Amino acid sequence: MKTVYFVRHGESISNVSKAHQGIDEPLTELGQKQAQFIAKRVAKLPIEAFIVSPVIRAHQTAEYIAKEIGKEPEFSELFIESRGPKRFWGLTNDDPTAKEAYSQISKNYGTPGWHFEDEENYEDHTRRAQAALAFLAVRSEEKILVVTHGLFLRILIAHSIFDMKPTPQEIKKITYNLETANTGITILHYDQGHAIPWRLWVWNDHAHLG
């Protein structure tokens, strides 16, 4: 049986300002401390492969982990954050224009081919989540650590729970109702002998934060 440990990155500047994040927001001082805590915790695990989103906040989190586990990260864009419209990157969540845009995106999520602008839609999420889980499933390693992002992690979990085929409504329920702490650990087990091979074992364990 394969075990995949997913870690959300440490606190970023945009997490604090409650802004729509792009790709270049670094960790805060607290985020760096969180990364140090999670690094010491995962150092106790028998990690065979270490896969990381190349986005700066994930990359910085991974640097602390790499020092503790003695493994260099393998970067994969399969695990970057869900991409919102680029023109809203850096705007706060309560910006009126951004709020209206995201309201439209939510209402139309799952409408075939619909985009507000250049954001990922339901079809994009499904393709990437399926590809990411397939990428993990076929690897020879049985203990894999992945540093990723909160929203995309929830999209991955929706695909694992609903046998790779969640409806738009199921994805929305998971993403709206499951919270993720910075550096929280989520664990999936994979057993190809089961009818539904991916199983959620642990969600958002952040005991290392106290």
JSON list of C-alpha atoms in Angstrom, two decimals:
[
{"chain": "A", "resi": 1, "resn": "MET", "atom": "CA", "xyz": [0.00, 0.00, 0.00]},
{"chain": "A", "resi": 2, "resn": "LYS", "atom": "CA", "xyz": [1.28, 3.46, -0.92]},
{"chain": "A", "resi": 3, "resn": "THR", "atom": "CA", "xyz": [1.13, 6.37, 1.53]},
{"chain": "A", "resi": 4, "resn": "VAL", "atom": "CA", "xyz": [1.21, 9.98, 0.35]},
{"chain": "A", "resi": 5, "resn": "TYR", "atom": "CA", "xyz": [1.77, 12.75, 2.88]},
{"chain": "A", "resi": 6, "resn": "PHE", "atom": "CA", "xyz": [0.53, 16.12, 1.63]},
{"chain": "A", "resi": 7, "resn": "VAL", "atom": "CA", "xyz": [1.77, 19.27, 3.38]},
{"chain": "A", "resi": 8, "resn": "ARG", "atom": "CA", "xyz": [0.34, 22.71, 2.74]},
{"chain": "A", "resi": 9, "resn": "HIS", "atom": "CA", "xyz": [2.96, 25.48, 2.57]},
{"chain": "A", "resi": 10, "resn": "GLY", "atom": "CA", "xyz": [3.65, 27.79, 5.51]},
{"chain": "A", "resi": 11, "resn": "GLU", "atom": "CA", "xyz": [1.87, 31.10, 6.01]},
{"chain": "A", "resi": 12, "resn": "SER", "atom": "CA", "xyz": [2.47, 33.54, 3.14]},
{"chain": "A", "resi": 13, "resn": "ILE", "atom": "CA", "xyz": [2.18, 37.31, 2.97]},
{"chain": "A", "resi": 14, "resn": "SER", "atom": "CA", "xyz": [-1.09, 37.03, 1.04]},
{"chain": "A", "resi": 15, "resn": "ASN", "atom": "CA", "xyz": [-2.51, 34.63, 3.64]},
{"chain": "A", "resi": 16, "resn": "VAL", "atom": "CA", "xyz": [-2.12, 37.44, 6.17]},
{"chain": "A", "resi": 17, "resn": "SER", "atom": "CA", "xyz": [-3.46, 40.22, 3.93]},
{"chain": "A", "resi": 18, "resn": "LYS", "atom": "CA", "xyz": [-6.28, 37.93, 2.70]},
{"chain": "A", "resi": 19, "resn": "ALA", "atom": "CA", "xyz": [-5.43, 38.62, -0.92]},
{"chain": "A", "resi": 20, "resn": "HIS", "atom": "CA", "xyz": [-5.74, 36.55, -4.07]},
{"chain": "A", "resi": 21, "resn": "GLN", "atom": "CA", "xyz": [-2.38, 34.85, -4.41]},
{"chain": "A", "resi": 22, "resn": "GLY", "atom": "CA", "xyz": [-0.19, 34.62, -7.45]},
{"chain": "A", "resi": 23, "resn": "ILE", "atom": "CA", "xyz": [3.09, 32.74, -7.67]},
{"chain": "A", "resi": 24, "resn": "ASP", "atom": "CA", "xyz": [5.62, 35.04, -6.03]},
{"chain": "A", "resi": 25, "resn": "GLU", "atom": "CA", "xyz": [4.37, 35.59, -2.47]},
{"chain": "A", "resi": 26, "resn": "PRO", "atom": "CA", "xyz": [7.04, 34.52, 0.06]},
{"chain": "A", "resi": 27, "resn": "LEU", "atom": "CA", "xyz": [6.55, 33.09, 3.51]},
{"chain": "A", "resi": 28, "resn": "THR", "atom": "CA", "xyz": [6.06, 35.38, 6.48]},
{"chain": "A", "resi": 29, "resn": "GLU", "atom": "CA", "xyz": [8.27, 35.08, 9.56]},
{"chain": "A", "resi": 30, "resn": "LEU", "atom": "CA", "xyz": [5.55, 32.90, 11.11]},
{"chain": "A", "resi": 31, "resn": "GLY", "atom": "CA", "xyz": [5.39, 30.85, 7.92]},
{"chain": "A", "resi": 32, "resn": "GLN", "atom": "CA", "xyz": [9.12, 30.16, 8.18]},
{"chain": "A", "resi": 33, "resn": "LYS", "atom": "CA", "xyz": [8.68, 28.98, 11.77]},
{"chain": "A", "resi": 34, "resn": "GLN", "atom": "CA", "xyz": [5.79, 26.75, 10.70]},
{"chain": "A", "resi": 35, "resn": "ALA", "atom": "CA", "xyz": [8.02, 25.29, 7.98]},
{"chain": "A", "resi": 36, "resn": "GLN", "atom": "CA", "xyz": [10.69, 24.54, 10.58]},
{"chain": "A", "resi": 37, "resn": "PHE", "atom": "CA", "xyz": [8.12, 22.77, 12.78]},
{"chain": "A", "resi": 38, "resn": "ILE", "atom": "CA", "xyz": [6.76, 20.62, 9.97]},
{"chain": "A", "resi": 39, "resn": "ALA", "atom": "CA", "xyz": [10.28, 19.83, 8.77]},
{"chain": "A", "resi": 40, "resn": "LYS", "atom": "CA", "xyz": [11.19, 18.35, 12.15]},
{"chain": "A", "resi": 41, "resn": "ARG", "atom": "CA", "xyz": [7.96, 16.38, 12.22]},
{"chain": "A", "resi": 42, "resn": "VAL", "atom": "CA", "xyz": [8.24, 14.80, 8.77]},
{"chain": "A", "resi": 43, "resn": "ALA", "atom": "CA", "xyz": [11.90, 13.99, 9.42]},
{"chain": "A", "resi": 44, "resn": "LYS", "atom": "CA", "xyz": [10.55, 11.09, 11.50]},
{"chain": "A", "resi": 45, "resn": "LEU", "atom": "CA", "xyz": [8.78, 9.61, 8.46]},
{"chain": "A", "resi": 46, "resn": "PRO", "atom": "CA", "xyz": [10.39, 7.10, 6.06]},
{"chain": "A", "resi": 47, "resn": "ILE", "atom": "CA", "xyz": [10.11, 9.40, 3.03]},
{"chain": "A", "resi": 48, "resn": "GLU", "atom": "CA", "xyz": [11.28, 7.87, -0.25]},
{"chain": "A", "resi": 49, "resn": "ALA", "atom": "CA", "xyz": [10.23, 10.65, -2.66]},
{"chain": "A", "resi": 50, "resn": "PHE", "atom": "CA", "xyz": [9.84, 14.39, -2.07]},
{"chain": "A", "resi": 51, "resn": "ILE", "atom": "CA", "xyz": [7.70, 16.30, -4.58]},
{"chain": "A", "resi": 52, "resn": "VAL", "atom": "CA", "xyz": [7.08, 20.04, -4.40]},
{"chain": "A", "resi": 53, "resn": "SER", "atom": "CA", "xyz": [5.09, 22.76, -6.14]},
{"chain": "A", "resi": 54, "resn": "PRO", "atom": "CA", "xyz": [7.58, 25.23, -7.68]},
{"chain": "A", "resi": 55, "resn": "VAL", "atom": "CA", "xyz": [5.58, 28.23, -6.42]},
{"chain": "A", "resi": 56, "resn": "ILE", "atom": "CA", "xyz": [7.76, 30.31, -4.07]},
{"chain": "A", "resi": 57, "resn": "ARG", "atom": "CA", "xyz": [5.80, 29.77, -0.84]},
{"chain": "A", "resi": 58, "resn": "ALA", "atom": "CA", "xyz": [5.87, 25.99, -1.37]},
{"chain": "A", "resi": 59, "resn": "HIS", "atom": "CA", "xyz": [9.51, 26.06, -2.48]},
{"chain": "A", "resi": 60, "resn": "GLN", "atom": "CA", "xyz": [10.54, 27.99, 0.64]},
{"chain": "A", "resi": 61, "resn": "THR", "atom": "CA", "xyz": [8.63, 25.53, 2.85]},
{"chain": "A", "resi": 62, "resn": "ALA", "atom": "CA", "xyz": [10.37, 22.65, 1.10]},
{"chain": "A", "resi": 63, "resn": "GLU", "atom": "CA", "xyz": [13.82, 24.11, 1.74]},
{"chain": "A", "resi": 64, "resn": "TYR", "atom": "CA", "xyz": [13.38, 23.63, 5.48]},
{"chain": "A", "resi": 65, "resn": "ILE", "atom": "CA", "xyz": [12.08, 20.10, 4.96]},
{"chain": "A", "resi": 66, "resn": "ALA", "atom": "CA", "xyz": [14.92, 19.16, 2.62]},
{"chain": "A", "resi": 67, "resn": "LYS", "atom": "CA", "xyz": [17.49, 20.04, 5.29]},
{"chain": "A", "resi": 68, "resn": "GLU", "atom": "CA", "xyz": [15.80, 17.78, 7.83]},
{"chain": "A", "resi": 69, "resn": "ILE", "atom": "CA", "xyz": [15.08, 14.75, 5.64]},
{"chain": "A", "resi": 70, "resn": "GLY", "atom": "CA", "xyz": [18.25, 14.90, 3.56]},
{"chain": "A", "resi": 71, "resn": "LYS", "atom": "CA", "xyz": [16.45, 14.78, 0.22]},
{"chain": "A", "resi": 72, "resn": "GLU", "atom": "CA", "xyz": [16.37, 17.32, -2.57]},
{"chain": "A", "resi": 73, "resn": "PRO", "atom": "CA", "xyz": [12.86, 18.18, -3.83]},
{"chain": "A", "resi": 74, "resn": "GLU", "atom": "CA", "xyz": [11.52, 17.11, -7.19]},
{"chain": "A", "resi": 75, "resn": "PHE", "atom": "CA", "xyz": [9.46, 20.01, -8.55]},
{"chain": "A", "resi": 76, "resn": "SER", "atom": "CA", "xyz": [6.16, 19.38, -10.34]},
{"chain": "A", "resi": 77, "resn": "GLU", "atom": "CA", "xyz": [3.64, 21.88, -11.66]},
{"chain": "A", "resi": 78, "resn": "LEU", "atom": "CA", "xyz": [0.94, 19.26, -11.16]},
{"chain": "A", "resi": 79, "resn": "PHE", "atom": "CA", "xyz": [0.81, 20.43, -7.54]},
{"chain": "A", "resi": 80, "resn": "ILE", "atom": "CA", "xyz": [0.71, 24.22, -7.96]},
{"chain": "A", "resi": 81, "resn": "GLU", "atom": "CA", "xyz": [-2.24, 26.16, -6.54]},
{"chain": "A", "resi": 82, "resn": "SER", "atom": "CA", "xyz": [-5.48, 26.42, -8.46]},
{"chain": "A", "resi": 83, "resn": "ARG", "atom": "CA", "xyz": [-5.05, 29.40, -10.75]},
{"chain": "A", "resi": 84, "resn": "GLY", "atom": "CA", "xyz": [-7.47, 32.31, -10.45]},
{"chain": "A", "resi": 85, "resn": "PRO", "atom": "CA", "xyz": [-7.72, 35.22, -12.91]},
{"chain": "A", "resi": 86, "resn": "LYS", "atom": "CA", "xyz": [-4.26, 36.80, -13.05]},
{"chain": "A", "resi": 87, "resn": "ARG", "atom": "CA", "xyz": [-5.52, 40.37, -13.03]},
{"chain": "A", "resi": 88, "resn": "PHE", "atom": "CA", "xyz": [-6.84, 39.86, -9.49]},
{"chain": "A", "resi": 89, "resn": "TRP", "atom": "CA", "xyz": [-3.57, 38.57, -8.06]},
{"chain": "A", "resi": 90, "resn": "GLY", "atom": "CA", "xyz": [-2.64, 40.79, -5.14]},
{"chain": "A", "resi": 91, "resn": "LEU", "atom": "CA", "xyz": [-6.12, 42.26, -4.70]},
{"chain": "A", "resi": 92, "resn": "THR", "atom": "CA", "xyz": [-7.79, 41.63, -1.36]},
{"chain": "A", "resi": 93, "resn": "ASN", "atom": "CA", "xyz": [-10.65, 39.16, -1.13]},
{"chain": "A", "resi": 94, "resn": "ASP", "atom": "CA", "xyz": [-13.11, 41.99, -0.39]},
{"chain": "A", "resi": 95, "resn": "ASP", "atom": "CA", "xyz": [-12.20, 44.01, -3.50]},
{"chain": "A", "resi": 96, "resn": "PRO", "atom": "CA", "xyz": [-15.60, 44.67, -5.17]},
{"chain": "A", "resi": 97, "resn": "THR", "atom": "CA", "xyz": [-14.47, 43.83, -8.71]},
{"chain": "A", "resi": 98, "resn": "ALA", "atom": "CA", "xyz": [-12.78, 40.63, -7.60]},
{"chain": "A", "resi": 99, "resn": "LYS", "atom": "CA", "xyz": [-15.78, 39.63, -5.45]},
{"chain": "A", "resi": 100, "resn": "GLU", "atom": "CA", "xyz": [-18.15, 40.01, -8.40]},
{"chain": "A", "resi": 101, "resn": "ALA", "atom": "CA", "xyz": [-15.82, 38.04, -10.66]},
{"chain": "A", "resi": 102, "resn": "TYR", "atom": "CA", "xyz": [-15.47, 35.18, -8.19]},
{"chain": "A", "resi": 103, "resn": "SER", "atom": "CA", "xyz": [-19.23, 35.14, -7.68]},
{"chain": "A", "resi": 104, "resn": "GLN", "atom": "CA", "xyz": [-19.65, 34.58, -11.42]},
{"chain": "A", "resi": 105, "resn": "ILE", "atom": "CA", "xyz": [-16.93, 31.93, -11.40]},
{"chain": "A", "resi": 106, "resn": "SER", "atom": "CA", "xyz": [-18.68, 30.06, -8.59]},
{"chain": "A", "resi": 107, "resn": "LYS", "atom": "CA", "xyz": [-22.10, 30.26, -10.24]},
{"chain": "A", "resi": 108, "resn": "ASN", "atom": "CA", "xyz": [-20.73, 28.97, -13.54]},
{"chain": "A", "resi": 109, "resn": "TYR", "atom": "CA", "xyz": [-18.39, 26.33, -12.12]},
{"chain": "A", "resi": 110, "resn": "GLY", "atom": "CA", "xyz": [-19.07, 23.18, -14.10]},
{"chain": "A", "resi": 111, "resn": "THR", "atom": "CA", "xyz": [-20.67, 24.91, -17.08]},
{"chain": "A", "resi": 112, "resn": "PRO", "atom": "CA", "xyz": [-18.89, 23.20, -20.00]},
{"chain": "A", "resi": 113, "resn": "GLY", "atom": "CA", "xyz": [-16.15, 25.39, -21.47]},
{"chain": "A", "resi": 114, "resn": "TRP", "atom": "CA", "xyz": [-17.00, 28.43, -19.33]},
{"chain": "A", "resi": 115, "resn": "HIS", "atom": "CA", "xyz": [-14.20, 30.77, -18.23]},
{"chain": "A", "resi": 116, "resn": "PHE", "atom": "CA", "xyz": [-14.36, 34.23, -16.71]},
{"chain": "A", "resi": 117, "resn": "GLU", "atom": "CA", "xyz": [-10.88, 34.97, -18.05]},
{"chain": "A", "resi": 118, "resn": "ASP", "atom": "CA", "xyz": [-7.72, 32.89, -17.70]},
{"chain": "A", "resi": 119, "resn": "GLU", "atom": "CA", "xyz": [-8.54, 30.98, -14.50]},
{"chain": "A", "resi": 120, "resn": "GLU", "atom": "CA", "xyz": [-8.71, 27.20, -14.20]},
{"chain": "A", "resi": 121, "resn": "ASN", "atom": "CA", "xyz": [-12.25, 25.89, -14.49]},
{"chain": "A", "resi": 122, "resn": "TYR", "atom": "CA", "xyz": [-13.89, 22.58, -13.56]},
{"chain": "A", "resi": 123, "resn": "GLU", "atom": "CA", "xyz": [-12.50, 20.74, -16.59]},
{"chain": "A", "resi": 124, "resn": "ASP", "atom": "CA", "xyz": [-9.00, 22.07, -15.88]},
{"chain": "A", "resi": 125, "resn": "HIS", "atom": "CA", "xyz": [-9.21, 21.04, -12.23]},
{"chain": "A", "resi": 126, "resn": "THR", "atom": "CA", "xyz": [-10.40, 17.55, -13.13]},
{"chain": "A", "resi": 127, "resn": "ARG", "atom": "CA", "xyz": [-7.68, 17.00, -15.72]},
{"chain": "A", "resi": 128, "resn": "ARG", "atom": "CA", "xyz": [-4.92, 18.18, -13.39]},
{"chain": "A", "resi": 129, "resn": "ALA", "atom": "CA", "xyz": [-6.18, 16.36, -10.30]},
{"chain": "A", "resi": 130, "resn": "GLN", "atom": "CA", "xyz": [-6.55, 13.12, -12.23]},
{"chain": "A", "resi": 131, "resn": "ALA", "atom": "CA", "xyz": [-3.07, 13.56, -13.71]},
{"chain": "A", "resi": 132, "resn": "ALA", "atom": "CA", "xyz": [-1.56, 14.33, -10.29]},
{"chain": "A", "resi": 133, "resn": "LEU", "atom": "CA", "xyz": [-3.10, 11.26, -8.63]},
{"chain": "A", "resi": 134, "resn": "ALA", "atom": "CA", "xyz": [-2.11, 9.06, -11.57]},
{"chain": "A", "resi": 135, "resn": "PHE", "atom": "CA", "xyz": [1.44, 10.43, -11.36]},
{"chain": "A", "resi": 136, "resn": "LEU", "atom": "CA", "xyz": [1.60, 9.42, -7.69]},
{"chain": "A", "resi": 137, "resn": "ALA", "atom": "CA", "xyz": [-0.07, 6.05, -8.24]},
{"chain": "A", "resi": 138, "resn": "VAL", "atom": "CA", "xyz": [2.42, 4.78, -10.82]},
{"chain": "A", "resi": 139, "resn": "ARG", "atom": "CA", "xyz": [5.57, 5.78, -8.91]},
{"chain": "A", "resi": 140, "resn": "SER", "atom": "CA", "xyz": [7.59, 2.94, -7.43]},
{"chain": "A", "resi": 141, "resn": "GLU", "atom": "CA", "xyz": [8.04, 4.67, -4.05]},
{"chain": "A", "resi": 142, "resn": "GLU", "atom": "CA", "xyz": [5.62, 3.72, -1.28]},
{"chain": "A", "resi": 143, "resn": "LYS", "atom": "CA", "xyz": [6.18, 6.72, 1.03]},
{"chain": "A", "resi": 144, "resn": "ILE", "atom": "CA", "xyz": [5.84, 10.04, -0.79]},
{"chain": "A", "resi": 145, "resn": "LEU", "atom": "CA", "xyz": [5.84, 13.58, 0.62]},
{"chain": "A", "resi": 146, "resn": "VAL", "atom": "CA", "xyz": [4.18, 16.36, -1.42]},
{"chain": "A", "resi": 147, "resn": "VAL", "atom": "CA", "xyz": [4.29, 20.08, -0.58]},
{"chain": "A", "resi": 148, "resn": "THR", "atom": "CA", "xyz": [1.32, 21.78, -2.21]},
{"chain": "A", "resi": 149, "resn": "HIS", "atom": "CA", "xyz": [-1.45, 24.36, -1.67]},
{"chain": "A", "resi": 150, "resn": "GLY", "atom": "CA", "xyz": [-4.72, 24.55, 0.23]},
{"chain": "A", "resi": 151, "resn": "LEU", "atom": "CA", "xyz": [-7.30, 24.87, -2.53]},
{"chain": "A", "resi": 152, "resn": "PHE", "atom": "CA", "xyz": [-5.72, 22.41, -4.93]},
{"chain": "A", "resi": 153, "resn": "LEU", "atom": "CA", "xyz": [-5.25, 19.92, -2.09]},
{"chain": "A", "resi": 154, "resn": "ARG", "atom": "CA", "xyz": [-8.98, 20.01, -1.42]},
{"chain": "A", "resi": 155, "resn": "ILE", "atom": "CA", "xyz": [-9.64, 19.48, -5.13]},
{"chain": "A", "resi": 156, "resn": "LEU", "atom": "CA", "xyz": [-7.33, 16.44, -5.02]},
{"chain": "A", "resi": 157, "resn": "ILE", "atom": "CA", "xyz": [-9.16, 15.11, -1.98]},
{"chain": "A", "resi": 158, "resn": "ALA", "atom": "CA", "xyz": [-12.51, 15.49, -3.75]},
{"chain": "A", "resi": 159, "resn": "HIS", "atom": "CA", "xyz": [-11.18, 13.37, -6.62]},
{"chain": "A", "resi": 160, "resn": "SER", "atom": "CA", "xyz": [-9.83, 10.71, -4.26]},
{"chain": "A", "resi": 161, "resn": "ILE", "atom": "CA", "xyz": [-13.09, 10.46, -2.31]},
{"chain": "A", "resi": 162, "resn": "PHE", "atom": "CA", "xyz": [-15.37, 10.44, -5.34]},
{"chain": "A", "resi": 163, "resn": "ASP", "atom": "CA", "xyz": [-13.34, 7.91, -7.35]},
{"chain": "A", "resi": 164, "resn": "MET", "atom": "CA", "xyz": [-11.72, 10.46, -9.70]},
{"chain": "A", "resi": 165, "resn": "LYS", "atom": "CA", "xyz": [-15.08, 11.77, -10.92]},
{"chain": "A", "resi": 166, "resn": "PRO", "atom": "CA", "xyz": [-16.46, 14.39, -8.53]},
{"chain": "A", "resi": 167, "resn": "THR", "atom": "CA", "xyz": [-19.25, 16.60, -9.79]},
{"chain": "A", "resi": 168, "resn": "PRO", "atom": "CA", "xyz": [-18.82, 20.39, -9.70]},
{"chain": "A", "resi": 169, "resn": "GLN", "atom": "CA", "xyz": [-21.15, 20.47, -6.70]},
{"chain": "A", "resi": 170, "resn": "GLU", "atom": "CA", "xyz": [-19.10, 17.86, -4.83]},
{"chain": "A", "resi": 171, "resn": "ILE", "atom": "CA", "xyz": [-15.87, 19.79, -5.45]},
{"chain": "A", "resi": 172, "resn": "LYS", "atom": "CA", "xyz": [-17.50, 23.00, -4.22]},
{"chain": "A", "resi": 173, "resn": "LYS", "atom": "CA", "xyz": [-18.73, 21.30, -1.03]},
{"chain": "A", "resi": 174, "resn": "ILE", "atom": "CA", "xyz": [-15.27, 19.93, -0.28]},
{"chain": "A", "resi": 175, "resn": "THR", "atom": "CA", "xyz": [-13.45, 23.19, -1.03]},
{"chain": "A", "resi": 176, "resn": "TYR", "atom": "CA", "xyz": [-15.93, 25.35, 0.92]},
{"chain": "A", "resi": 177, "resn": "ASN", "atom": "CA", "xyz": [-16.31, 23.10, 3.98]},
{"chain": "A", "resi": 178, "resn": "LEU", "atom": "CA", "xyz": [-12.89, 21.58, 4.63]},
{"chain": "A", "resi": 179, "resn": "GLU", "atom": "CA", "xyz": [-10.35, 23.95, 6.17]},
{"chain": "A", "resi": 180, "resn": "THR", "atom": "CA", "xyz": [-6.59, 23.62, 5.79]},
{"chain": "A", "resi": 181, "resn": "ALA", "atom": "CA", "xyz": [-4.02, 25.03, 8.20]},
{"chain": "A", "resi": 182, "resn": "ASN", "atom": "CA", "xyz": [-0.67, 26.23, 6.94]},
{"chain": "A", "resi": 183, "resn": "THR", "atom": "CA", "xyz": [1.69, 23.20, 7.11]},
{"chain": "A", "resi": 184, "resn": "GLY", "atom": "CA", "xyz": [-1.19, 20.89, 8.00]},
{"chain": "A", "resi": 185, "resn": "ILE", "atom": "CA", "xyz": [-0.60, 17.24, 7.03]},
{"chain": "A", "resi": 186, "resn": "THR", "atom": "CA", "xyz": [-3.14, 15.27, 5.01]},
{"chain": "A", "resi": 187, "resn": "ILE", "atom": "CA", "xyz": [-2.55, 11.58, 4.30]},
{"chain": "A", "resi": 188, "resn": "LEU", "atom": "CA", "xyz": [-3.91, 9.46, 1.46]},
{"chain": "A", "resi": 189, "resn": "HIS", "atom": "CA", "xyz": [-3.48, 5.71, 1.15]},
{"chain": "A", "resi": 190, "resn": "TYR", "atom": "CA", "xyz": [-3.44, 4.08, -2.27]},
{"chain": "A", "resi": 191, "resn": "ASP", "atom": "CA", "xyz": [-4.25, 0.40, -2.77]},
{"chain": "A", "resi": 192, "resn": "GLN", "atom": "CA", "xyz": [-4.95, -0.62, -6.35]},
{"chain": "A", "resi": 193, "resn": "GLY", "atom": "CA", "xyz": [-6.63, -3.77, -5.08]},
{"chain": "A", "resi": 194, "resn": "HIS", "atom": "CA", "xyz": [-9.58, -1.75, -3.76]},
{"chain": "A", "resi": 195, "resn": "ALA", "atom": "CA", "xyz": [-12.59, -0.76, -5.85]},
{"chain": "A", "resi": 196, "resn": "ILE", "atom": "CA", "xyz": [-11.87, 2.86, -4.90]},
{"chain": "A", "resi": 197, "resn": "PRO", "atom": "CA", "xyz": [-8.07, 2.79, -4.56]},
{"chain": "A", "resi": 198, "resn": "TRP", "atom": "CA", "xyz": [-7.51, 6.19, -2.93]},
{"chain": "A", "resi": 199, "resn": "ARG", "atom": "CA", "xyz": [-8.59, 6.56, 0.70]},
{"chain": "A", "resi": 200, "resn": "LEU", "atom": "CA", "xyz": [-8.39, 9.59, 2.97]},
{"chain": "A", "resi": 201, "resn": "TRP", "atom": "CA", "xyz": [-6.57, 8.53, 6.13]},
{"chain": "A", "resi": 202, "resn": "VAL", "atom": "CA", "xyz": [-5.74, 11.84, 7.88]},
{"chain": "A", "resi": 203, "resn": "TRP", "atom": "CA", "xyz": [-7.00, 15.37, 7.22]},
{"chain": "A", "resi": 204, "resn": "ASN", "atom": "CA", "xyz": [-5.18, 18.59, 8.17]},
{"chain": "A", "resi": 205, "resn": "ASP", "atom": "CA", "xyz": [-3.20, 17.33, 11.17]},
{"chain": "A", "resi": 206, "resn": "HIS", "atom": "CA", "xyz": [-1.43, 20.40, 12.53]},
{"chain": "A", "resi": 207, "resn": "ALA", "atom": "CA", "xyz": [-0.57, 19.26, 16.05]},
{"chain": "A", "resi": 208, "resn": "HIS", "atom": "CA", "xyz": [3.03, 20.38, 15.46]},
{"chain": "A", "resi": 209, "resn": "LEU", "atom": "CA", "xyz": [1.81, 23.99, 15.61]},
{"chain": "A", "resi": 210, "resn": "GLY", "atom": "CA", "xyz": [0.74, 23.58, 19.25]}
]
